C-alpha cells in the first residue's frame, strides 16, 4: 500500500465524483477557532497555523474523524492585502497533509477573492496574486484546488483561469444567494461562466444558511442544464439559519459575528440539508462558518446508507439519538428515536428576542 | 522560581479566595467533546482521556488560554456505576496537571453524585466509592477537590465528609435551582448543611442557565448569612438560557441534549453574568455544560478591571467587539462598540419555533 | 309570567349560585368601546351612556346574546374624581335594565376603587362617595352589586361595608395577581377579609390574563378554606395573555393600552380558561378588558354540557369550528374539528417582535 | 344645502379622486360581526341585514364615525350560490344609505366573485348573476359600484363589463398578492386588463395583510404606467399581519379563521400602512377582514394633515397616544408620545407559539 499522504495514493476528487461517490467537505475554521481562542474576528486571518499548530491540527483531526474527505488548507484570509504569507501557506499545507494522511481525505489548496477587486478590477494584478498562492500549492503537491468565497463572478472566473494553469482539478464556489452576485449576475449565469472557464466542480459556500444555499444551487443546476453543460455540484453553506438575510448574506445581519449563537443549526437540521442536497444531485457536500465537527458527522450519518459506512466519530454518536437509551432519566431515554428529533421545534429560551432580524443594508 | 506544575508552587485556592482574588473556573467538557466527536451522549463518560488524550489536552489548553485558573480533572461520569476506572482517573489527572503547568492554574480533582443514591441511600457504600476516587486524587497530588453535580444534599454532605479526610480544600456544588434539591431542601438550607459538613467553597453547577443559577446563589448566600456561617461562593452554570426549566433543570427540556443550539449564551450574556456574579460576592466563577472557551474568556474580560490583566486568548479578541474595526464592510465596523453588543437582542433565525418550551415533567 | 325586566321576576344571583348554576358575566366595555370610537383611553370614562346610548346598548345586546347572565352598569371610571355623574349612572342603569329585560340576565350596579385612597386613606370620605353611587343603584333597583377593581383590600372592605347597607347581594373583586395587593396582602388574606366584611361573592377582575387570574383564585379559595369561610367564587380576567406582567398587571406592560393586539386570547384559550375555572369551583365566570362578545360565547359553549343550553349567538357559531365544513376550500373544511383548534399554537405573524416584554416597573 | 342622503347631493367618488382627495374606505363586516355574534364563519353570509339590522347599522355608524367616506352595502357572500337574496341586498342598501346620510359618505354597491367560475367558466351565466345584483343596486340608486374579491382576472373583467352597463363609476379589486391570480396572471397584467375593461378605480382587497397588499399595489401601478393607462388606485387589505402566507393568502394559514388574534395590526401599524399607501399614490384607502373601526380612524388620523380634518371618533382618541397624559400611572403617562408607539415591538405574550406559520398548501 502506498504510504499515507503520498499524492496519487488515493482516488482523486474527480474519480470519486465521477463514480458517483459522495464527497464530504470540512467545516468552519475561522469561526470555530475564534471561539477556541486562536483567530481574531474582523481580521479573520489564519496565522494560527504558525502560532498554534496544535489547535489547527486538532480541528483538522475532528473533521477527519467526523467524516470529511477533504482537508482544506487553512489559508483563507479576509485581511487587507488578502494574501497569506508564504510561510503560512506552507505550514497550512503541511498540517492539512499530515491529517489527511491519517484517513481517507484529500488535500485541497484554497484561495479566495482579493480585497483589491472591489476597487480595481485589474485582471493582471489579481491573477498574479492568485498565481503566487498556486505556486505554493503546486510545490506542496495538493490534490486539488478550491477557489471559494467570491462575490463577483468575473473575479471567480479569473481565479479558475489561473488555477487551471496547474494540472489539478479545480472547484469553485461563490458566496452568493439566490439573488446572484454583487453585479446582479444570476446564479444560473454564474455557474455557466465558471464551468466555461474550466471549473470541474461548481457551487456556493459561506454567507447563507443551508436552506438558502440549496435554493441557489437549484438555480445553478438549472443554468448548467439549460446551457447543456456538465459539472459536479458542491455546496458548503453556513451552519447558521439565515432566512432573513439580504443579498450580501449574514455579514449584514445585526448578529454578525458575535451574536449568532441562537442561529446555529442542530445536527438534525444538517441531516435534512444533507438529504436535500443529495436529492438535488449535489455530491460534494460540506460546510463553512458555523459548521462544527458534529455537523459534518451529521452529513456522514445521513448519507451512510448511500455510502455504505459511518465515520469514525459515529462511535460516539447513536443514530437519531439512539445513544440516549442509556440516560438515567426515563423521559430522556424516550427521546432515543428519529421522529422525536426530526419534528422537534427547538425553543430559543430567549423570550425577549425576536425570531428574525432586519439586515443592516 | 518553582518549576511549573510542581504542587505547592502556586498560590492555593483558599489563599486566592481569601485575598479577594477572582478565581475563574473552566467550562464544558462532556458537551464540548461530544460536539468534537469524543464523548457519547447518554452515557456521558470520559474515556476520551485514554482514547483521545490529544483532544482532551487541547480543550484544557483552550480553557487555560481563555483564563481558567482551575483545570478540573475530566472524571465526570453519568454512567450506571458512576465510577470512572482507575486508569481513567489517573490519565485525567495527568492531563490536567500537564496543562495547569503551562499557566496560572490549579488542578482540582472532581467527583460527582453516584447513580446508587437514588435507589439505595447507603452511606457506607457510597462513601466507599467516593473514597476510592479520592485515593487517586491524593496520590496524584491534586491541589484541591470539587464535589459537584449533586441533586440531593444528603449525598453531597457525604461527599464533603469523605473529601475532608484528605487535607485539601473542598469545594462543593449542587445541580439545583431556586426550588431546591430533589427532596425539597431549599438552597438556603443546602448551603448551610454543606458548610457545616466542612466545605470551604459552596455553590451550584450545571442544570440551570446563568440567570437562574445566580438566583440560587442569592438564596445560598442568604442562608449562610442568616446562619452566621462563612464560606466562599462558587457558580458554574450552563452556557444555555433556561428560563423555562422546572425543578430538575435542562434535562427535562425537550431540546436536551441534541437541540440546545438556539439556547447557547453569547459572550455578552456571559459578561453580564460574570458581572452579576461578582456583584453578588461570588469569587469562583466558571461554567459547566455549554461553556465553550470563548465564554470563559468573556468572564476574564469582564473582570479584567478588577483582576488587572487579560487572559492569553484576548490577544485574539478585541474588548466589546473592538476587533471589528478592521472588517471590510463599514456597517460591520460600526459594530465595534460596547453598546451595540450590550443591547443586541439576537434573533433566532427560526420563525417557526417557539421561544420557550414546556419541560417534559 | 312576569314581564321581562321587572326586578324580582328572575332568579336572583345568590339563588342561582346556591343551586349550583354557572353565572356568566359580561366582558369588556372600556376597551371594546375605545376600539369602536366611544371611549377615550387614559381617561377611560363612560360618558358614552349619554352621548352614544345606541353604541352602549348594542354592546350590552351582544354580551346578552353571547350568554351573559349579568348586565353590569357601565359606570366604571378611572378618571380623577372617579365618580361618574348622577345622570351617567342613571342612564347606565336604564341601558343595562333595558337589555337585561330581553333575556335571562340580571342587572348589577358596579363601583370601583377611588383615586383618593392612594393619597388619603380617609374612610369616611371614601365611603361617602360609594354611598352616593349606591343611592342611584338602589333607586334604579339593580339586582345586585359589584365592587370591583380594587388594588387595596382595605378600600375593598370599605366598599363591601357600604354596599351591604343595601339589602342586595354584594360581589367584590380585586384587580390583584398571585403576589397580592399593593400593600402585599396575599390573595388568601384578601379573600378572608372581604368575606368577613360581608361579601357573598369574591374574586378577581382585570389587570391579569386568564391563566394568572386563575392562579390568584386558587389562592383565594385556599384562604377561605383554611379560614373555614364560605363564599361564591367569581373571576373576570383580561382577555389578554400576560405571563410577563409584574405585580401591578398589564398597565405596566409596554404594550398597554395601544399595542395589546397580539396578546388577545382566542376563543379556544377562553374555553380552556372556562373549563379550568369551573374545575376550580368558580361559578361566576366572566371577563374584563379585552373580552369581546365571542369570548363570552366561548365560556357559554364550553360550559353548555353542564348548563344544558347554548347561548343565542351560538346560532352563528359551530362548536369547535364545525361551521367550517361549509367553507369553499377543502383544507379549511379540514379544520372543522376540536383537536385542530385545541392544539393550534397560533403564530403572531410578527417575526421581528419578541414573545415577552419586560414590565416598565 | 341638499338633504343628507339624497344621491347626488354629495361629491361623487370620481370627483373626489380626481380632485386629489383621499377617500377612506370602510373595514371588516364579516369577521367583525362574527365576533359580535351575527355572522357564521364558514358560510360567511350577510343575513344579519335582515335578522339583526341594529347590529349592522351600528357597525356602519362606527366606520362612519371613524372617518369612512364609503358605506359598502353588506352584500358579500361566500356561500355556495354566492348570491345574496333580493331582500338581503335591498335591506343592505337601505342600511348603508341611512348611515351614509348621517355624514360625508357615499354608498357603494358591492359584488364579488361567484362560486361558479372555478368549475364552469361560463361568461353568460356568471354575467347574468352579476346583472341581477346590479339591478337592485341601480334601483336603490347607489353612488358607485365595487367589484371585489376576485381570484381570477377573467371573472373580474366580466364583473367590470356588467357593472359598466350602469352609468355609475366602477371600482374593482382583486384578492391577489404579488404572485398574481390563480392562473398566474401577474398583478401588472391584471391591472391593465381591468382598466381596459372599463374600471375607473383598481386595486386589491382582502386575503393579504397591509405590507403585502402594498407590494401588489406597487406592481399594479407599474403595470398601468408601462401600459400608458390611467386609473385611480385603491387598497383594502386585511387587518392581519401575513408575511408567511402563500399565493392564496390568509385562508391557507393554520390560524384562519379562529386563531388570527395575535396577527391583528395595531393602530400604529395601520398609520404606517396609510402613509405608505399615500406615498405610493393610492388615494382610496380602506380595509377588509380584521379592520375594526379604530383601524379606519388610524388611516384618517395619519392623513389628517393632507385632508385638513379629523374624523368624529378622534374626539375619543389623542393623536399618537396623547390621551394617556391623563392616566393615573406616571409610567403610562410617559407613553403619550409618538416615538414610543412608532417604535414599539409588541410582545405576543405567547412564548410557546412560533412567529410564523407554514401555510396548509
mmCIF file with all atom_site columns, N, CA and C in Angstrom, chain A residues 68-94:
data_model
loop_
_atom_site.group_PDB
_atom_site.id
_atom_site.type_symbol
_atom_site.label_atom_id
_atom_site.label_alt_id
_atom_site.label_comp_id
_atom_site.label_asym_id
_atom_site.label_entity_id
_atom_site.label_seq_id
_atom_site.pdbx_PDB_ins_code
_atom_site.Cartn_x
_atom_site.Cartn_y
_atom_site.Cartn_z
_atom_site.occupancy
_atom_site.B_iso_or_equiv
_atom_site.pdbx_formal_charge
_atom_site.auth_seq_id
_atom_site.auth_comp_id
_atom_site.auth_asym_id
_atom_site.auth_atom_id
_atom_site.pdbx_PDB_model_num
ATOM 1  N N  . UNK A 1 68 ? -14.990 13.970 7.055 1.00 0.00 ? 68 UNK A N  1
ATOM 2  C CA . UNK A 1 68 ? -14.549 14.801 5.922 1.00 0.00 ? 68 UNK A CA 1
ATOM 3  C C  . UNK A 1 68 ? -13.600 14.037 5.011 1.00 0.00 ? 68 UNK A C  1
ATOM 4  N N  . UNK A 1 69 ? -13.802 14.185 3.715 1.00 0.00 ? 69 UNK A N  1
ATOM 5  C CA . UNK A 1 69 ? -12.884 13.596 2.735 1.00 0.00 ? 69 UNK A CA 1
ATOM 6  C C  . UNK A 1 69 ? -11.935 14.636 2.173 1.00 0.00 ? 69 UNK A C  1
ATOM 7  N N  . UNK A 1 70 ? -12.054 15.833 2.647 1.00 0.00 ? 70 UNK A N  1
ATOM 8  C CA . UNK A 1 70 ? -11.200 16.911 2.143 1.00 0.00 ? 70 UNK A CA 1
ATOM 9  C C  . UNK A 1 70 ? -10.657 17.692 3.322 1.00 0.00 ? 70 UNK A C  1
ATOM 10 N N  . UNK A 1 71 ? -9.353  17.857 3.352 1.00 0.00 ? 71 UNK A N  1
ATOM 11 C CA . UNK A 1 71 ? -8.731  18.767 4.312 1.00 0.00 ? 71 UNK A CA 1
ATOM 12 C C  . UNK A 1 71 ? -8.355  20.008 3.517 1.00 0.00 ? 71 UNK A C  1
ATOM 13 N N  . UNK A 1 72 ? -9.112  21.072 3.763 1.00 0.00 ? 72 UNK A N  1
ATOM 14 C CA . UNK A 1 72 ? -8.808  22.296 3.034 1.00 0.00 ? 72 UNK A CA 1
ATOM 15 C C  . UNK A 1 72 ? -7.687  23.016 3.773 1.00 0.00 ? 72 UNK A C  1
ATOM 16 N N  . UNK A 1 73 ? -6.684  23.493 3.056 1.00 0.00 ? 73 UNK A N  1
ATOM 17 C CA . UNK A 1 73 ? -5.612  24.226 3.734 1.00 0.00 ? 73 UNK A CA 1
ATOM 18 C C  . UNK A 1 73 ? -6.217  25.465 4.390 1.00 0.00 ? 73 UNK A C  1
ATOM 19 N N  . UNK A 1 74 ? -5.785  25.712 5.616 1.00 0.00 ? 74 UNK A N  1
ATOM 20 C CA . UNK A 1 74 ? -6.357  26.857 6.347 1.00 0.00 ? 74 UNK A CA 1
ATOM 21 C C  . UNK A 1 74 ? -5.618  28.119 5.917 1.00 0.00 ? 74 UNK A C  1
ATOM 22 N N  . UNK A 1 75 ? -5.988  28.603 4.741 1.00 0.00 ? 75 UNK A N  1
ATOM 23 C CA . UNK A 1 75 ? -5.284  29.737 4.134 1.00 0.00 ? 75 UNK A CA 1
ATOM 24 C C  . UNK A 1 75 ? -6.224  30.883 3.788 1.00 0.00 ? 75 UNK A C  1
ATOM 25 N N  . UNK A 1 76 ? -7.447  30.779 4.269 1.00 0.00 ? 76 UNK A N  1
ATOM 26 C CA . UNK A 1 76 ? -8.409  31.842 3.990 1.00 0.00 ? 76 UNK A CA 1
ATOM 27 C C  . UNK A 1 76 ? -7.980  33.125 4.677 1.00 0.00 ? 76 UNK A C  1
ATOM 28 N N  . UNK A 1 77 ? -8.246  34.213 4.025 1.00 0.00 ? 77 UNK A N  1
ATOM 29 C CA . UNK A 1 77 ? -7.908  35.469 4.652 1.00 0.00 ? 77 UNK A CA 1
ATOM 30 C C  . UNK A 1 77 ? -8.820  36.579 4.185 1.00 0.00 ? 77 UNK A C  1
ATOM 31 N N  . UNK A 1 78 ? -9.309  37.285 5.117 1.00 0.00 ? 78 UNK A N  1
ATOM 32 C CA . UNK A 1 78 ? -10.123 38.451 4.777 1.00 0.00 ? 78 UNK A CA 1
ATOM 33 C C  . UNK A 1 78 ? -9.351  39.726 5.085 1.00 0.00 ? 78 UNK A C  1
ATOM 34 N N  . UNK A 1 79 ? -8.050  39.607 5.238 1.00 0.00 ? 79 UNK A N  1
ATOM 35 C CA . UNK A 1 79 ? -7.247  40.782 5.607 1.00 0.00 ? 79 UNK A CA 1
ATOM 36 C C  . UNK A 1 79 ? -7.089  41.716 4.414 1.00 0.00 ? 79 UNK A C  1
ATOM 37 N N  . UNK A 1 80 ? -6.516  42.853 4.681 1.00 0.00 ? 80 UNK A N  1
ATOM 38 C CA . UNK A 1 80 ? -6.470  43.901 3.660 1.00 0.00 ? 80 UNK A CA 1
ATOM 39 C C  . UNK A 1 80 ? -5.818  43.428 2.356 1.00 0.00 ? 80 UNK A C  1
ATOM 40 N N  . UNK A 1 81 ? -4.601  42.930 2.438 1.00 0.00 ? 81 UNK A N  1
ATOM 41 C CA . UNK A 1 81 ? -3.997  42.532 1.166 1.00 0.00 ? 81 UNK A CA 1
ATOM 42 C C  . UNK A 1 81 ? -4.451  41.145 0.728 1.00 0.00 ? 81 UNK A C  1
ATOM 43 N N  . UNK A 1 82 ? -5.179  40.477 1.661 1.00 0.00 ? 82 UNK A N  1
ATOM 44 C CA . UNK A 1 82 ? -5.852  39.255 1.286 1.00 0.00 ? 82 UNK A CA 1
ATOM 45 C C  . UNK A 1 82 ? -4.925  38.121 0.887 1.00 0.00 ? 82 UNK A C  1
ATOM 46 N N  . UNK A 1 83 ? -3.661  38.289 1.151 1.00 0.00 ? 83 UNK A N  1
ATOM 47 C CA . UNK A 1 83 ? -2.741  37.241 0.756 1.00 0.00 ? 83 UNK A CA 1
ATOM 48 C C  . UNK A 1 83 ? -2.048  36.726 1.996 1.00 0.00 ? 83 UNK A C  1
ATOM 49 N N  . UNK A 1 84 ? -2.185  35.457 2.231 1.00 0.00 ? 84 UNK A N  1
ATOM 50 C CA . UNK A 1 84 ? -1.452  34.879 3.350 1.00 0.00 ? 84 UNK A CA 1
ATOM 51 C C  . UNK A 1 84 ? 0.024   34.882 2.977 1.00 0.00 ? 84 UNK A C  1
ATOM 52 N N  . UNK A 1 85 ? 0.822   34.927 3.999 1.00 0.00 ? 85 UNK A N  1
ATOM 53 C CA . UNK A 1 85 ? 2.264   34.904 3.779 1.00 0.00 ? 85 UNK A CA 1
ATOM 54 C C  . UNK A 1 85 ? 2.698   33.503 3.317 1.00 0.00 ? 85 UNK A C  1
ATOM 55 N N  . UNK A 1 86 ? 3.825   33.468 2.634 1.00 0.00 ? 86 UNK A N  1
ATOM 56 C CA . UNK A 1 86 ? 4.348   32.205 2.118 1.00 0.00 ? 86 UNK A CA 1
ATOM 57 C C  . UNK A 1 86 ? 4.491   31.164 3.233 1.00 0.00 ? 86 UNK A C  1
ATOM 58 N N  . UNK A 1 87 ? 5.038   31.588 4.353 1.00 0.00 ? 87 UNK A N  1
ATOM 59 C CA . UNK A 1 87 ? 5.251   30.646 5.458 1.00 0.00 ? 87 UNK A CA 1
ATOM 60 C C  . UNK A 1 87 ? 3.917   30.058 5.928 1.00 0.00 ? 87 UNK A C  1
ATOM 61 N N  . UNK A 1 88 ? 2.912   30.921 5.982 1.00 0.00 ? 88 UNK A N  1
ATOM 62 C CA . UNK A 1 88 ? 1.606   30.465 6.449 1.00 0.00 ? 88 UNK A CA 1
ATOM 63 C C  . UNK A 1 88 ? 1.021   29.423 5.502 1.00 0.00 ? 88 UNK A C  1
ATOM 64 N N  . UNK A 1 89 ? 1.074   29.703 4.235 1.00 0.00 ? 89 UNK A N  1
ATOM 65 C CA . UNK A 1 89 ? 0.503   28.772 3.268 1.00 0.00 ? 89 UNK A CA 1
ATOM 66 C C  . UNK A 1 89 ? 1.245   27.442 3.352 1.00 0.00 ? 89 UNK A C  1
ATOM 67 N N  . UNK A 1 90 ? 2.537   27.560 3.449 1.00 0.00 ? 90 UNK A N  1
ATOM 68 C CA . UNK A 1 90 ? 3.374   26.373 3.580 1.00 0.00 ? 90 UNK A CA 1
ATOM 69 C C  . UNK A 1 90 ? 2.980   25.533 4.812 1.00 0.00 ? 90 UNK A C  1
ATOM 70 N N  . UNK A 1 91 ? 2.886   26.189 5.935 1.00 0.00 ? 91 UNK A N  1
ATOM 71 C CA . UNK A 1 91 ? 2.535   25.488 7.175 1.00 0.00 ? 91 UNK A CA 1
ATOM 72 C C  . UNK A 1 91 ? 1.127   24.908 7.088 1.00 0.00 ? 91 UNK A C  1
ATOM 73 N N  . UNK A 1 92 ? 0.225   25.653 6.489 1.00 0.00 ? 92 UNK A N  1
ATOM 74 C CA . UNK A 1 92 ? -1.157  25.193 6.362 1.00 0.00 ? 92 UNK A CA 1
ATOM 75 C C  . UNK A 1 92 ? -1.215  23.922 5.519 1.00 0.00 ? 92 UNK A C  1
ATOM 76 N N  . UNK A 1 93 ? -0.405  23.901 4.460 1.00 0.00 ? 93 UNK A N  1
ATOM 77 C CA . UNK A 1 93 ? -0.382  22.707 3.601 1.00 0.00 ? 93 UNK A CA 1
ATOM 78 C C  . UNK A 1 93 ? 0.150   21.501 4.376 1.00 0.00 ? 93 UNK A C  1
ATOM 79 N N  . UNK A 1 94 ? 1.177   21.723 5.148 1.00 0.00 ? 94 UNK A N  1
ATOM 80 C CA . UNK A 1 94 ? 1.760   20.614 5.904 1.00 0.00 ? 94 UNK A CA 1
ATOM 81 C C  . UNK A 1 94 ? 0.758   20.044 6.901 1.00 0.00 ? 94 UNK A C  1
#
